[in-house]
Amino acid sequence: MTEATDRHWRVGELARMTGLTVRALHHYDEIGLLRPQARSFAGYRLYGERDLRRLYRIVALRRLGLPLEEIAAVLDGDEGGLSITVHRHLEAVEAELAQLARLRDRLIAVRDVLLLEGEPSIDQLTTTMEAMAMLERHYTPDQLKRLKARADALGGEGMQAAQDAWAEIYDALRAAMEAGTDPADPSLEPQRARARELIAAFTGGEADIAASLQRAWCTEDPEELSHGLVDRELATYAGRVFAA
Amino acid sequence: MTEATDRHWRVGELARMTGLTVRALHHYDEIGLLRPQARSFAGYRLYGERDLRRLYRIVALRRLGLPLEEIAAVLDGDEGGLSITVHRHLEAVEAELAQLARLRDRLIAVRDVLLLEGEPSIDQLTTTMEAMAMLERHYTPDQLKRLKARADALGGEGMQAAQDAWAEIYDALRAAMEAGTDPADPSLEPQRARARELIAAFTGGEADIAASLQRAWCTEDPEELSHGLVDRELATYAGRVFAA
DNA sequence: TTGCTCCTCACGTCACGTGAGGTGGC
DNA sequence: TTGCTCCTCACGTCACGTGAGGTGGC
């Protein structure tokens, strides 16, 4: 049994065969991921059949987005084996995907604001983004999707109408507060009823969104949350009114 | 009107206010994105109110995933304005998202193969991935989704049954071909009927998938496509039989 | 001899993280 | 005087792309 000095390939041939660049193969050589079997007298890299097979495996694993270091580990049999690596990587990719989807949603929201406002100052953008950050702190992506759907259904004028309604309610409540009215007083029933209505419209009757809303008002500064409409004192008073 | 030498902040304070790191602020200084208004005698960076405002804008734009260079362009009023930048960036993010989704689908497919086969050799993986690459060449992501749904409904045994059925058909056709039977011969009707059935099950009666399948058999090497079941000669003969 | 393929440096990428080693400050 | 904050280098990241400048080969 003589070991035939079998076929070999130069770096350019290998590149053409696999769709990689020559530079990539140099790189794999440098980091020890794929060392050619031999060198020609002139220093040319000469790859053998084993190298070729290894390279096809490398390319396959690269198409899965694995980093070169992990590819080396899988091929050299360190690491917990292929399935574990693929599993872990899949989870990482799904996390990245979720994050990128959130970024896209932010961009869409900003684009929509830009469409509405024409070309606004960057400071309007900053304000918008702070509002969005607050939303993201209190609602899950899924909840935000549902809120967005309801907001779209309502339309711009509908949103404005709700804003105005809240402003009216708080105007009335501030007057009552300054007059020293008991928060439980029956005369405030119209405001209570209207607020219940508006909240129901906002939450869509969904309990988890109602809970998140509640949490937001408990933990966040009311002045920030309402964009200056409601200060801390009024918020406390209103809380008592609505609870009555 | 005296210009008051108003408030200023040191780098650490700014970092705490914005959630950035000191190093990041150093970096923004280095690349000229945010130069502090002044330096103290000892060389400390002293940021003024203008700097602070600019920094908040930078942070807002960073949250949209914009590269620092584009942020600088937007803030300095080069570039076509905010909306154009956001628009373009949104498109890039959506492209990236689509690509990442494809990667995830590949990973899921590989994971499923791994679950079925236990811990297979990497070469099985290579084969699987080549098959997937071939699929991706001929079917759109949407078509692949539909094919996947049908395959899942069929289950592993169902797929095997279909494979076996094709093997039977091609065995019969090979025999016929070697016996010199006319491709239009009525005696081949059972094979014709069975093949029509199998193809209908595969395409689910959807015309676009049928077209893609057709294209695949026209352009791809049949031996590769069928994983060795059908050579070029038999494929030509079978084509005539099915067309009859 | 002319192309063609190959070779080895070596810098650049993007937005910082992470030390090392040293100095001013309410 | 002791911490604390600040300073300036300067290397590392990940997988190569892109020259520069030079040499062997069926």
Coordinates of C-alpha atoms in Angstrom, one line a residue, chain A residues 53 56-57 59-65 74-75 80-84 86-87 89-90 93-94 96-97 100-101 103-104 106-108 110-111 114-115 118-123 125-126 129-130 132-133 136, chain B residues 53 56-57 59-65 74-75 80-84 86-87 89-90 93-94 96-97 100-101 103-104 106-108 110-111 114-115 118-123 125-126 129-130 132-133 136:
Chain A
R53 CA -13.0 18.4 3.1
Y56 CA -16.2 22.5 3.0
R57 CA -17.2 21.9 6.6
V59 CA -18.0 26.9 4.8
A60 CA -21.1 25.1 5.9
L61 CA -20.7 26.2 9.5
R62 CA -19.9 29.7 8.4
R63 CA -23.2 29.8 6.6
L64 CA -24.8 29.2 10.0
G65 CA -23.1 32.4 11.2
V74 CA -16.5 22.1 16.7
L75 CA -14.2 20.7 14.0
G80 CA -19.9 20.0 23.5
G81 CA -20.6 18.9 20.0
L82 CA -22.5 20.3 17.1
S83 CA -26.0 20.3 18.4
I84 CA -25.1 22.2 21.6
V86 CA -26.1 25.1 17.0
H87 CA -28.7 25.3 19.8
H89 CA -26.2 30.0 18.5
L90 CA -29.9 29.8 17.5
V93 CA -29.7 34.8 16.8
E94 CA -33.2 34.9 18.1
E96 CA -30.6 39.5 18.2
L97 CA -33.6 39.2 15.9
L100 CA -33.4 44.3 15.8
A101 CA -37.2 44.1 15.6
L103 CA -35.1 48.9 16.7
R104 CA -37.2 48.7 13.6
R106 CA -38.6 52.5 17.1
L107 CA -37.5 53.6 13.6
I108 CA -41.0 53.2 12.3
V110 CA -39.9 58.0 14.5
R111 CA -40.6 57.9 10.8
L114 CA -41.5 62.7 10.9
L115 CA -44.3 62.2 8.4
G118 CA -42.9 67.5 8.4
E119 CA -39.2 68.1 9.1
P120 CA -39.2 68.7 12.9
S121 CA -36.3 69.9 15.0
I122 CA -34.1 67.2 16.4
D123 CA -35.4 68.2 19.8
L125 CA -37.2 63.8 18.1
T126 CA -35.5 63.7 21.4
M129 CA -37.7 59.2 21.9
E130 CA -37.8 59.8 25.6
M132 CA -40.9 55.9 23.7
A133 CA -38.2 54.9 26.1
E136 CA -40.6 50.6 26.6
Chain B
R53 CA -28.0 69.6 24.4
Y56 CA -28.8 64.4 24.3
R57 CA -29.4 64.6 20.5
V59 CA -27.9 59.8 22.4
A60 CA -31.3 59.9 20.8
L61 CA -29.9 59.3 17.4
R62 CA -27.7 56.5 18.7
R63 CA -30.7 54.7 20.0
L64 CA -31.9 54.6 16.4
G65 CA -28.8 52.7 15.6
V74 CA -27.4 65.2 10.7
L75 CA -26.4 67.4 13.6
G80 CA -30.3 65.6 3.3
G81 CA -32.0 66.1 6.7
L82 CA -33.3 63.8 9.4
S83 CA -36.2 62.1 7.6
I84 CA -34.1 61.0 4.7
V86 CA -34.1 57.8 9.1
H87 CA -35.8 56.4 6.0
H89 CA -31.6 53.6 7.8
L90 CA -35.0 51.9 8.3
V93 CA -32.5 47.6 9.2
E94 CA -35.3 45.9 7.4
E96 CA -30.8 43.1 7.9
L97 CA -33.8 41.8 9.6
L100 CA -31.2 37.5 10.0
A101 CA -34.6 35.8 9.7
L103 CA -30.3 32.7 9.0
R104 CA -32.6 31.7 11.8
R106 CA -31.5 27.8 8.4
L107 CA -30.5 27.2 12.0
I108 CA -33.9 25.8 12.8
V110 CA -30.3 22.3 10.9
R111 CA -31.5 21.9 14.5
L114 CA -29.8 17.2 14.4
L115 CA -32.8 16.3 16.5
G118 CA -29.0 12.3 17.0
E119 CA -25.5 13.6 16.7
P120 CA -24.6 13.3 13.1
S121 CA -21.3 13.7 11.4
I122 CA -20.5 17.2 10.2
D123 CA -20.6 15.8 6.7
L125 CA -24.6 18.6 8.0
T126 CA -22.7 19.7 4.9
M129 CA -26.8 22.6 3.9
E130 CA -26.1 22.0 0.3
M132 CA -30.9 23.9 1.6
A133 CA -28.7 26.1 -0.5
E136 CA -32.9 28.7 -1.5

